[in-house]
Amino acid sequence: MIGWIGRGHAVGKNVIRGYDSRGSAMSHEVSADVPPAARLARLLTAHRPAVVFTGAGMSTESGLPDFRSNGGLWKQSRRFEELASVDALENDYDEHVAFYRWRIEMLAGHEPNDGHRVVADWQRRGLVDTVVTQNVDGFHTRAGATGVLELHGTLSVVRCQLCGAERPAAEFLDPTGLACACGGKRRPGVVLFGEALPAATLRAAQGAAKRARLFIVLGSSLAVSPANLLPEAAVQRGGALVIINRDPTPLDRIATLVISAGIGDTLRAADALLAT
């Protein structure tokens, strides 16, 4: 079931803030009978191009696990945070490698979902400008999106911890693929716990958020800083905020539209309306 709220109203209210296509302000109330996908389509048409920001919920629709859910355990004994850390890289390298080899192999058995494909298509059509993601699966790029800002890096490459040289992630799966020619050891191309987000990527995401007339959040709990500051930056500059997420988020209260439903289903429905 799709649930939705509008700015200034709690979940479950049957009146939501209406969208006035003659301007950027939310100006009048309309019946909640207006389908959420239709409101999304209207916002996207009036405020294009949008910035899209995706979190773990986007990846789980491709069948990938969310390590922040279900206790965050791997092999029922080690926490995700333990192995995805600088400490594990430096002091528990074998387990660190085993964990990331498993994750890289898992990606090969999964594909981008309809949500990824619709976002990439919207970017090609000029409806979306920038795609920002917290995910490391590389599925936005595989679906055809360009210039994706990967805040937490990507599992599509590995790099040398000493010299920084990058290689395809497939080499990490080879028993001889852990050592770089410089003598350093290879590690996944992601941001580990204990590391800062890449400064240039974060600055680019912040700039996109501040310019956004429409900021669309897909599948993020918006609980991790500094990424959760991006939607706030868009709203502070006058942008409209849409959140599509199964569970409530701390920023629902400032969103123009909140849709509690599947990402792929919602985007397909909105896209069908855009095509009419």
PDB file of C-alpha atoms in Angstrom:
ATOM      1  CA  MET A   1       0.000   0.000   0.000  1.00  0.00           C
ATOM      2  CA  ILE A   2       1.220   3.488  -0.794  1.00  0.00           C
ATOM      3  CA  GLY A   3       1.065   6.037   1.999  1.00  0.00           C
ATOM      4  CA  TRP A   4       1.927   9.678   1.719  1.00  0.00           C
ATOM      5  CA  ILE A   5       2.059  12.937   3.600  1.00  0.00           C
ATOM      6  CA  GLY A   6       2.462  16.530   2.639  1.00  0.00           C
ATOM      7  CA  ARG A   7       4.444  19.307   4.273  1.00  0.00           C
ATOM      8  CA  GLY A   8       2.918  20.190   7.620  1.00  0.00           C
ATOM      9  CA  HIS A   9       0.751  17.059   7.925  1.00  0.00           C
ATOM     10  CA  ALA A  10       1.286  13.792   9.730  1.00  0.00           C
ATOM     11  CA  VAL A  11       1.207  10.351   8.171  1.00  0.00           C
ATOM     12  CA  GLY A  12      -2.328   9.102   7.837  1.00  0.00           C
ATOM     13  CA  LYS A  13      -4.001  12.474   7.279  1.00  0.00           C
ATOM     14  CA  ASN A  14      -6.426  12.444   4.390  1.00  0.00           C
ATOM     15  CA  VAL A  15      -5.560  15.973   3.247  1.00  0.00           C
ATOM     16  CA  ILE A  16      -2.158  16.841   1.816  1.00  0.00           C
ATOM     17  CA  ARG A  17      -0.515  20.006   0.655  1.00  0.00           C
ATOM     18  CA  GLY A  18      -1.391  20.617  -2.960  1.00  0.00           C
ATOM     19  CA  TYR A  19       0.968  21.380  -5.790  1.00  0.00           C
ATOM     20  CA  ASP A  20       0.411  24.525  -7.827  1.00  0.00           C
ATOM     21  CA  SER A  21       2.082  24.172 -11.218  1.00  0.00           C
ATOM     22  CA  ARG A  22       1.991  27.946 -11.715  1.00  0.00           C
ATOM     23  CA  GLY A  23       4.782  28.447  -9.182  1.00  0.00           C
ATOM     24  CA  SER A  24       7.214  26.703  -6.879  1.00  0.00           C
ATOM     25  CA  ALA A  25       5.216  27.248  -3.689  1.00  0.00           C
ATOM     26  CA  MET A  26       2.894  24.688  -2.134  1.00  0.00           C
ATOM     27  CA  SER A  27      -0.214  26.845  -2.099  1.00  0.00           C
ATOM     28  CA  HIS A  28      -3.475  24.942  -1.653  1.00  0.00           C
ATOM     29  CA  GLU A  29      -4.850  21.731  -0.233  1.00  0.00           C
ATOM     30  CA  VAL A  30      -6.202  18.949  -2.392  1.00  0.00           C
ATOM     31  CA  SER A  31      -7.856  15.629  -1.762  1.00  0.00           C
ATOM     32  CA  ALA A  32      -5.560  12.747  -0.860  1.00  0.00           C
ATOM     33  CA  ASP A  33      -7.265  10.846  -3.664  1.00  0.00           C
ATOM     34  CA  VAL A  34      -4.619  12.331  -5.984  1.00  0.00           C
ATOM     35  CA  PRO A  35      -2.233   9.395  -6.483  1.00  0.00           C
ATOM     36  CA  PRO A  36       1.263   9.949  -5.080  1.00  0.00           C
ATOM     37  CA  ALA A  37       2.833   8.911  -8.386  1.00  0.00           C
ATOM     38  CA  ALA A  38       0.830  11.625 -10.137  1.00  0.00           C
ATOM     39  CA  ARG A  39       2.085  14.230  -7.679  1.00  0.00           C
ATOM     40  CA  LEU A  40       5.631  13.045  -8.227  1.00  0.00           C
ATOM     41  CA  ALA A  41       5.182  13.329 -11.981  1.00  0.00           C
ATOM     42  CA  ARG A  42       3.827  16.875 -11.614  1.00  0.00           C
ATOM     43  CA  LEU A  43       6.697  17.948  -9.385  1.00  0.00           C
ATOM     44  CA  LEU A  44       9.235  16.437 -11.745  1.00  0.00           C
ATOM     45  CA  THR A  45       7.702  18.144 -14.759  1.00  0.00           C
ATOM     46  CA  ALA A  46       7.601  21.564 -13.086  1.00  0.00           C
ATOM     47  CA  HIS A  47      10.956  21.442 -11.276  1.00  0.00           C
ATOM     48  CA  ARG A  48      13.196  19.576 -13.709  1.00  0.00           C
ATOM     49  CA  PRO A  49      15.990  18.665 -13.655  1.00  0.00           C
ATOM     50  CA  ALA A  50      15.927  16.950 -10.282  1.00  0.00           C
ATOM     51  CA  VAL A  51      18.733  15.676  -8.099  1.00  0.00           C
ATOM     52  CA  VAL A  52      18.267  12.036  -7.080  1.00  0.00           C
ATOM     53  CA  PHE A  53      19.790  10.717  -3.854  1.00  0.00           C
ATOM     54  CA  THR A  54      19.722   6.966  -3.176  1.00  0.00           C
ATOM     55  CA  GLY A  55      20.385   4.754  -0.173  1.00  0.00           C
ATOM     56  CA  ALA A  56      20.305   1.099   0.817  1.00  0.00           C
ATOM     57  CA  GLY A  57      16.617   0.694  -0.032  1.00  0.00           C
ATOM     58  CA  MET A  58      17.496   1.118  -3.692  1.00  0.00           C
ATOM     59  CA  SER A  59      19.956  -1.786  -3.516  1.00  0.00           C
ATOM     60  CA  THR A  60      17.689  -4.102  -1.560  1.00  0.00           C
ATOM     61  CA  GLU A  61      15.159  -3.972  -4.422  1.00  0.00           C
ATOM     62  CA  SER A  62      17.872  -5.712  -6.474  1.00  0.00           C
ATOM     63  CA  GLY A  63      18.081  -8.426  -3.817  1.00  0.00           C
ATOM     64  CA  LEU A  64      21.213  -7.154  -2.087  1.00  0.00           C
ATOM     65  CA  PRO A  65      21.296  -7.276   1.730  1.00  0.00           C
ATOM     66  CA  ASP A  66      21.206  -4.173   3.886  1.00  0.00           C
ATOM     67  CA  PHE A  67      23.964  -4.721   6.409  1.00  0.00           C
ATOM     68  CA  ARG A  68      22.551  -1.996   8.641  1.00  0.00           C
ATOM     69  CA  SER A  69      19.418  -4.111   9.124  1.00  0.00           C
ATOM     70  CA  ASN A  70      18.901  -7.528  10.728  1.00  0.00           C
ATOM     71  CA  GLY A  71      21.650  -6.916  13.243  1.00  0.00           C
ATOM     72  CA  GLY A  72      24.268  -6.170  10.593  1.00  0.00           C
ATOM     73  CA  LEU A  73      25.889  -9.586  10.996  1.00  0.00           C
ATOM     74  CA  TRP A  74      28.051 -11.500   8.542  1.00  0.00           C
ATOM     75  CA  LYS A  75      28.503 -15.254   9.014  1.00  0.00           C
ATOM     76  CA  GLN A  76      26.247 -14.828  12.086  1.00  0.00           C
ATOM     77  CA  SER A  77      29.226 -13.756  14.185  1.00  0.00           C
ATOM     78  CA  ARG A  78      31.032 -10.723  12.798  1.00  0.00           C
ATOM     79  CA  ARG A  79      29.431  -7.336  12.536  1.00  0.00           C
ATOM     80  CA  PHE A  80      29.515  -5.505   9.212  1.00  0.00           C
ATOM     81  CA  GLU A  81      31.124  -2.493  10.889  1.00  0.00           C
ATOM     82  CA  GLU A  82      33.978  -4.640  12.213  1.00  0.00           C
ATOM     83  CA  LEU A  83      35.045  -5.934   8.818  1.00  0.00           C
ATOM     84  CA  ALA A  84      34.285  -2.821   6.761  1.00  0.00           C
ATOM     85  CA  SER A  85      36.776  -0.795   8.771  1.00  0.00           C
ATOM     86  CA  VAL A  86      40.284   0.593   8.637  1.00  0.00           C
ATOM     87  CA  ASP A  87      41.084  -1.505  11.699  1.00  0.00           C
ATOM     88  CA  ALA A  88      40.151  -4.727   9.872  1.00  0.00           C
ATOM     89  CA  LEU A  89      42.144  -3.652   6.808  1.00  0.00           C
ATOM     90  CA  GLU A  90      45.223  -3.140   8.956  1.00  0.00           C
ATOM     91  CA  ASN A  91      44.837  -5.843  11.597  1.00  0.00           C
ATOM     92  CA  ASP A  92      42.475  -8.516  10.249  1.00  0.00           C
ATOM     93  CA  TYR A  93      43.273  -8.443   6.543  1.00  0.00           C
ATOM     94  CA  ASP A  94      42.314 -12.042   5.752  1.00  0.00           C
ATOM     95  CA  GLU A  95      38.782 -11.650   7.121  1.00  0.00           C
ATOM     96  CA  HIS A  96      38.501  -8.202   5.551  1.00  0.00           C
ATOM     97  CA  VAL A  97      39.416  -9.694   2.175  1.00  0.00           C
ATOM     98  CA  ALA A  98      37.044 -12.655   2.609  1.00  0.00           C
ATOM     99  CA  PHE A  99      34.166 -10.317   3.411  1.00  0.00           C
ATOM    100  CA  TYR A 100      34.742  -8.072   0.408  1.00  0.00           C
ATOM    101  CA  ARG A 101      35.386 -10.966  -1.957  1.00  0.00           C
ATOM    102  CA  TRP A 102      31.990 -12.304  -0.928  1.00  0.00           C
ATOM    103  CA  ARG A 103      30.385  -8.918  -1.558  1.00  0.00           C
ATOM    104  CA  ILE A 104      32.049  -8.500  -4.974  1.00  0.00           C
ATOM    105  CA  GLU A 105      30.988 -12.008  -6.005  1.00  0.00           C
ATOM    106  CA  MET A 106      27.437 -11.277  -4.834  1.00  0.00           C
ATOM    107  CA  LEU A 107      27.191  -8.237  -7.111  1.00  0.00           C
ATOM    108  CA  ALA A 108      27.930 -10.398 -10.135  1.00  0.00           C
ATOM    109  CA  GLY A 109      24.740 -12.354  -9.422  1.00  0.00           C
ATOM    110  CA  HIS A 110      22.449  -9.330  -9.209  1.00  0.00           C
ATOM    111  CA  GLU A 111      21.316  -6.647 -11.619  1.00  0.00           C
ATOM    112  CA  PRO A 112      20.086  -3.057 -11.504  1.00  0.00           C
ATOM    113  CA  ASN A 113      16.363  -2.887 -10.827  1.00  0.00           C
ATOM    114  CA  ASP A 114      13.556  -0.850 -12.365  1.00  0.00           C
ATOM    115  CA  GLY A 115      14.324   2.057 -10.055  1.00  0.00           C
ATOM    116  CA  HIS A 116      17.893   2.289 -11.373  1.00  0.00           C
ATOM    117  CA  ARG A 117      16.680   2.012 -14.946  1.00  0.00           C
ATOM    118  CA  VAL A 118      14.003   4.716 -14.611  1.00  0.00           C
ATOM    119  CA  VAL A 119      16.456   7.130 -12.957  1.00  0.00           C
ATOM    120  CA  ALA A 120      18.990   6.557 -15.756  1.00  0.00           C
ATOM    121  CA  ASP A 121      16.284   7.100 -18.367  1.00  0.00           C
ATOM    122  CA  TRP A 122      15.121  10.301 -16.666  1.00  0.00           C
ATOM    123  CA  GLN A 123      18.696  11.540 -16.710  1.00  0.00           C
ATOM    124  CA  ARG A 124      18.950  10.855 -20.449  1.00  0.00           C
ATOM    125  CA  ARG A 125      15.697  12.752 -20.980  1.00  0.00           C
ATOM    126  CA  GLY A 126      16.810  15.766 -18.952  1.00  0.00           C
ATOM    127  CA  LEU A 127      14.398  15.160 -16.069  1.00  0.00           C
ATOM    128  CA  VAL A 128      17.263  14.340 -13.712  1.00  0.00           C
ATOM    129  CA  ASP A 129      20.588  16.117 -13.611  1.00  0.00           C
ATOM    130  CA  THR A 130      22.719  14.619 -10.854  1.00  0.00           C
ATOM    131  CA  VAL A 131      22.563  11.186  -9.222  1.00  0.00           C
ATOM    132  CA  VAL A 132      24.088  10.949  -5.736  1.00  0.00           C
ATOM    133  CA  THR A 133      24.288   7.601  -3.979  1.00  0.00           C
ATOM    134  CA  GLN A 134      25.350   6.137  -0.659  1.00  0.00           C
ATOM    135  CA  ASN A 135      25.489   2.697  -2.293  1.00  0.00           C
ATOM    136  CA  VAL A 136      28.670   0.996  -3.468  1.00  0.00           C
ATOM    137  CA  ASP A 137      27.207  -1.546  -5.906  1.00  0.00           C
ATOM    138  CA  GLY A 138      27.731   0.558  -9.035  1.00  0.00           C
ATOM    139  CA  PHE A 139      24.227  -0.289 -10.247  1.00  0.00           C
ATOM    140  CA  HIS A 140      23.363   3.280 -11.238  1.00  0.00           C
ATOM    141  CA  THR A 141      26.255   3.275 -13.683  1.00  0.00           C
ATOM    142  CA  ARG A 142      25.417  -0.228 -14.894  1.00  0.00           C
ATOM    143  CA  ALA A 143      21.862   0.962 -15.572  1.00  0.00           C
ATOM    144  CA  GLY A 144      23.184   3.790 -17.750  1.00  0.00           C
ATOM    145  CA  ALA A 145      23.403   6.797 -15.429  1.00  0.00           C
ATOM    146  CA  THR A 146      26.397   9.072 -15.967  1.00  0.00           C
ATOM    147  CA  GLY A 147      28.518  11.145 -13.617  1.00  0.00           C
ATOM    148  CA  VAL A 148      27.178   9.331 -10.546  1.00  0.00           C
ATOM    149  CA  LEU A 149      28.482  10.836  -7.296  1.00  0.00           C
ATOM    150  CA  GLU A 150      29.352   7.775  -5.186  1.00  0.00           C
ATOM    151  CA  LEU A 151      29.732   9.163  -1.673  1.00  0.00           C
ATOM    152  CA  HIS A 152      30.948   5.875  -0.212  1.00  0.00           C
ATOM    153  CA  GLY A 153      33.028   4.741  -3.187  1.00  0.00           C
ATOM    154  CA  THR A 154      32.394   1.672  -5.303  1.00  0.00           C
ATOM    155  CA  LEU A 155      32.995  -2.075  -5.288  1.00  0.00           C
ATOM    156  CA  SER A 156      33.598  -2.021  -9.038  1.00  0.00           C
ATOM    157  CA  VAL A 157      37.286  -1.287  -8.406  1.00  0.00           C
ATOM    158  CA  VAL A 158      39.960  -2.064  -5.845  1.00  0.00           C
ATOM    159  CA  ARG A 159      42.986   0.071  -5.148  1.00  0.00           C
ATOM    160  CA  CYS A 160      46.405  -0.193  -3.580  1.00  0.00           C
ATOM    161  CA  GLN A 161      46.518   1.091  -0.027  1.00  0.00           C
ATOM    162  CA  LEU A 162      50.082   2.311  -0.620  1.00  0.00           C
ATOM    163  CA  CYS A 163      50.187   3.906  -4.080  1.00  0.00           C
ATOM    164  CA  GLY A 164      46.470   4.286  -4.829  1.00  0.00           C
ATOM    165  CA  ALA A 165      46.562   2.509  -8.201  1.00  0.00           C
ATOM    166  CA  GLU A 166      43.133   1.145  -9.177  1.00  0.00           C
ATOM    167  CA  ARG A 167      42.315  -2.192 -10.761  1.00  0.00           C
ATOM    168  CA  PRO A 168      39.045  -3.938 -11.708  1.00  0.00           C
ATOM    169  CA  ALA A 169      37.405  -5.584  -8.712  1.00  0.00           C
ATOM    170  CA  ALA A 170      37.570  -8.987 -10.429  1.00  0.00           C
ATOM    171  CA  GLU A 171      41.320  -9.052  -9.794  1.00  0.00           C
ATOM    172  CA  PHE A 172      40.623  -9.001  -6.048  1.00  0.00           C
ATOM    173  CA  LEU A 173      39.035 -12.433  -6.400  1.00  0.00           C
ATOM    174  CA  ASP A 174      42.223 -13.971  -7.740  1.00  0.00           C
ATOM    175  CA  PRO A 175      44.605 -15.425  -5.114  1.00  0.00           C
ATOM    176  CA  THR A 176      47.419 -13.418  -6.714  1.00  0.00           C
ATOM    177  CA  GLY A 177      45.358 -10.228  -6.931  1.00  0.00           C
ATOM    178  CA  LEU A 178      45.925  -8.883  -3.446  1.00  0.00           C
ATOM    179  CA  ALA A 179      49.447  -7.562  -3.923  1.00  0.00           C
ATOM    180  CA  CYS A 180      50.237  -4.435  -5.936  1.00  0.00           C
ATOM    181  CA  ALA A 181      53.434  -4.192  -8.004  1.00  0.00           C
ATOM    182  CA  CYS A 182      54.618  -1.435  -5.643  1.00  0.00           C
ATOM    183  CA  GLY A 183      54.539  -3.847  -2.717  1.00  0.00           C
ATOM    184  CA  GLY A 184      51.353  -2.493  -1.170  1.00  0.00           C
ATOM    185  CA  LYS A 185      48.208  -4.480  -0.472  1.00  0.00           C
ATOM    186  CA  ARG A 186      44.963  -3.981  -2.309  1.00  0.00           C
ATOM    187  CA  ARG A 187      41.707  -2.985  -0.677  1.00  0.00           C
ATOM    188  CA  PRO A 188      38.164  -2.321  -1.933  1.00  0.00           C
ATOM    189  CA  GLY A 189      37.477   1.053  -3.493  1.00  0.00           C
ATOM    190  CA  VAL A 190      34.951   1.995  -0.823  1.00  0.00           C
ATOM    191  CA  VAL A 191      34.985   4.312   2.163  1.00  0.00           C
ATOM    192  CA  LEU A 192      35.679   2.215   5.244  1.00  0.00           C
ATOM    193  CA  PHE A 193      34.590   2.978   8.781  1.00  0.00           C
ATOM    194  CA  GLY A 194      37.272   5.290  10.121  1.00  0.00           C
ATOM    195  CA  GLU A 195      37.742   7.084   6.786  1.00  0.00           C
ATOM    196  CA  ALA A 196      36.311  10.385   5.606  1.00  0.00           C
ATOM    197  CA  LEU A 197      34.072  10.688   2.576  1.00  0.00           C
ATOM    198  CA  PRO A 198      35.934  11.788  -0.574  1.00  0.00           C
ATOM    199  CA  ALA A 199      36.055  15.573  -0.275  1.00  0.00           C
ATOM    200  CA  ALA A 200      35.627  16.378  -3.972  1.00  0.00           C
ATOM    201  CA  THR A 201      32.642  14.048  -4.326  1.00  0.00           C
ATOM    202  CA  LEU A 202      30.987  15.479  -1.228  1.00  0.00           C
ATOM    203  CA  ARG A 203      31.526  19.050  -2.447  1.00  0.00           C
ATOM    204  CA  ALA A 204      29.975  18.176  -5.811  1.00  0.00           C
ATOM    205  CA  ALA A 205      26.964  16.620  -4.063  1.00  0.00           C
ATOM    206  CA  GLN A 206      26.558  19.654  -1.819  1.00  0.00           C
ATOM    207  CA  GLY A 207      26.683  21.962  -4.831  1.00  0.00           C
ATOM    208  CA  ALA A 208      24.071  19.899  -6.666  1.00  0.00           C
ATOM    209  CA  ALA A 209      21.785  19.915  -3.607  1.00  0.00           C
ATOM    210  CA  LYS A 210      21.987  23.682  -3.239  1.00  0.00           C
ATOM    211  CA  ARG A 211      21.069  24.171  -6.915  1.00  0.00           C
ATOM    212  CA  ALA A 212      18.257  21.608  -6.921  1.00  0.00           C
ATOM    213  CA  ARG A 213      14.708  22.792  -7.540  1.00  0.00           C
ATOM    214  CA  LEU A 214      13.613  19.231  -6.745  1.00  0.00           C
ATOM    215  CA  PHE A 215      15.520  16.768  -4.545  1.00  0.00           C
ATOM    216  CA  ILE A 216      14.296  13.153  -4.635  1.00  0.00           C
ATOM    217  CA  VAL A 217      15.370  10.705  -1.925  1.00  0.00           C
ATOM    218  CA  LEU A 218      15.045   7.021  -2.816  1.00  0.00           C
ATOM    219  CA  GLY A 219      15.470   4.348  -0.172  1.00  0.00           C
ATOM    220  CA  SER A 220      17.487   6.181   2.457  1.00  0.00           C
ATOM    221  CA  SER A 221      16.801   6.337   6.176  1.00  0.00           C
ATOM    222  CA  LEU A 222      18.531   9.747   6.151  1.00  0.00           C
ATOM    223  CA  ALA A 223      20.196   8.763   9.413  1.00  0.00           C
ATOM    224  CA  VAL A 224      23.856   9.038   8.336  1.00  0.00           C
ATOM    225  CA  SER A 225      25.733  12.338   8.326  1.00  0.00           C
ATOM    226  CA  PRO A 226      26.885  14.273   6.403  1.00  0.00           C
ATOM    227  CA  ALA A 227      24.831  12.757   3.560  1.00  0.00           C
ATOM    228  CA  ASN A 228      21.543  13.459   5.340  1.00  0.00           C
ATOM    229  CA  LEU A 229      22.367  17.177   5.256  1.00  0.00           C
ATOM    230  CA  LEU A 230      21.974  17.239   1.471  1.00  0.00           C
ATOM    231  CA  PRO A 231      18.146  17.182   1.403  1.00  0.00           C
ATOM    232  CA  GLU A 232      18.088  19.896   4.060  1.00  0.00           C
ATOM    233  CA  ALA A 233      20.386  22.052   1.928  1.00  0.00           C
ATOM    234  CA  ALA A 234      17.994  21.720  -1.012  1.00  0.00           C
ATOM    235  CA  VAL A 235      14.978  22.713   1.084  1.00  0.00           C
ATOM    236  CA  GLN A 236      16.828  25.649   2.644  1.00  0.00           C
ATOM    237  CA  ARG A 237      17.466  27.003  -0.857  1.00  0.00           C
ATOM    238  CA  GLY A 238      13.802  26.704  -1.786  1.00  0.00           C
ATOM    239  CA  GLY A 239      13.807  23.282  -3.426  1.00  0.00           C
ATOM    240  CA  ALA A 240      10.987  20.769  -3.121  1.00  0.00           C
ATOM    241  CA  LEU A 241      11.806  17.509  -1.330  1.00  0.00           C
ATOM    242  CA  VAL A 242      10.320  14.118  -2.202  1.00  0.00           C
ATOM    243  CA  ILE A 243      11.114  11.075  -0.042  1.00  0.00           C
ATOM    244  CA  ILE A 244      10.285   7.556  -1.212  1.00  0.00           C
ATOM    245  CA  ASN A 245      11.151   5.119   1.563  1.00  0.00           C
ATOM    246  CA  ARG A 246       9.476   2.168   3.260  1.00  0.00           C
ATOM    247  CA  ASP A 247      10.043   3.573   6.751  1.00  0.00           C
ATOM    248  CA  PRO A 248       9.715   7.079   8.219  1.00  0.00           C
ATOM    249  CA  THR A 249      12.776   9.344   8.130  1.00  0.00           C
ATOM    250  CA  PRO A 250      13.807  12.300  10.296  1.00  0.00           C
ATOM    251  CA  LEU A 251      13.211  14.655   7.344  1.00  0.00           C
ATOM    252  CA  ASP A 252       9.637  13.616   6.535  1.00  0.00           C
ATOM    253  CA  ARG A 253       8.486  16.732   8.397  1.00  0.00           C
ATOM    254  CA  ILE A 254      10.093  19.080   5.841  1.00  0.00           C
ATOM    255  CA  ALA A 255       9.260  17.064   2.723  1.00  0.00           C
ATOM    256  CA  THR A 256       6.776  18.229   0.121  1.00  0.00           C
ATOM    257  CA  LEU A 257       5.811  14.618  -0.592  1.00  0.00           C
ATOM    258  CA  VAL A 258       6.526  11.365   1.256  1.00  0.00           C
ATOM    259  CA  ILE A 259       5.663   8.050  -0.379  1.00  0.00           C
ATOM    260  CA  SER A 260       5.894   4.873   1.719  1.00  0.00           C
ATOM    261  CA  ALA A 261       6.129   2.301  -1.057  1.00  0.00           C
ATOM    262  CA  GLY A 262       8.497   0.420  -3.329  1.00  0.00           C
ATOM    263  CA  ILE A 263      10.866   2.555  -5.367  1.00  0.00           C
ATOM    264  CA  GLY A 264      10.595   0.673  -8.639  1.00  0.00           C
ATOM    265  CA  ASP A 265       6.795   0.512  -8.533  1.00  0.00           C
ATOM    266  CA  THR A 266       6.500   4.208  -7.730  1.00  0.00           C
ATOM    267  CA  LEU A 267       8.952   5.412 -10.361  1.00  0.00           C
ATOM    268  CA  ARG A 268       7.397   3.209 -13.051  1.00  0.00           C
ATOM    269  CA  ALA A 269       3.962   4.619 -12.228  1.00  0.00           C
ATOM    270  CA  ALA A 270       5.240   8.202 -12.348  1.00  0.00           C
ATOM    271  CA  ASP A 271       7.106   7.518 -15.591  1.00  0.00           C
ATOM    272  CA  ALA A 272       3.970   6.150 -17.232  1.00  0.00           C
ATOM    273  CA  LEU A 273       2.195   9.411 -16.407  1.00  0.00           C
ATOM    274  CA  LEU A 274       5.090  11.459 -17.782  1.00  0.00           C
ATOM    275  CA  ALA A 275       4.795   9.591 -21.069  1.00  0.00           C
ATOM    276  CA  THR A 276       1.089  10.446 -21.509  1.00  0.00           C
TER     277      THR A 276
END
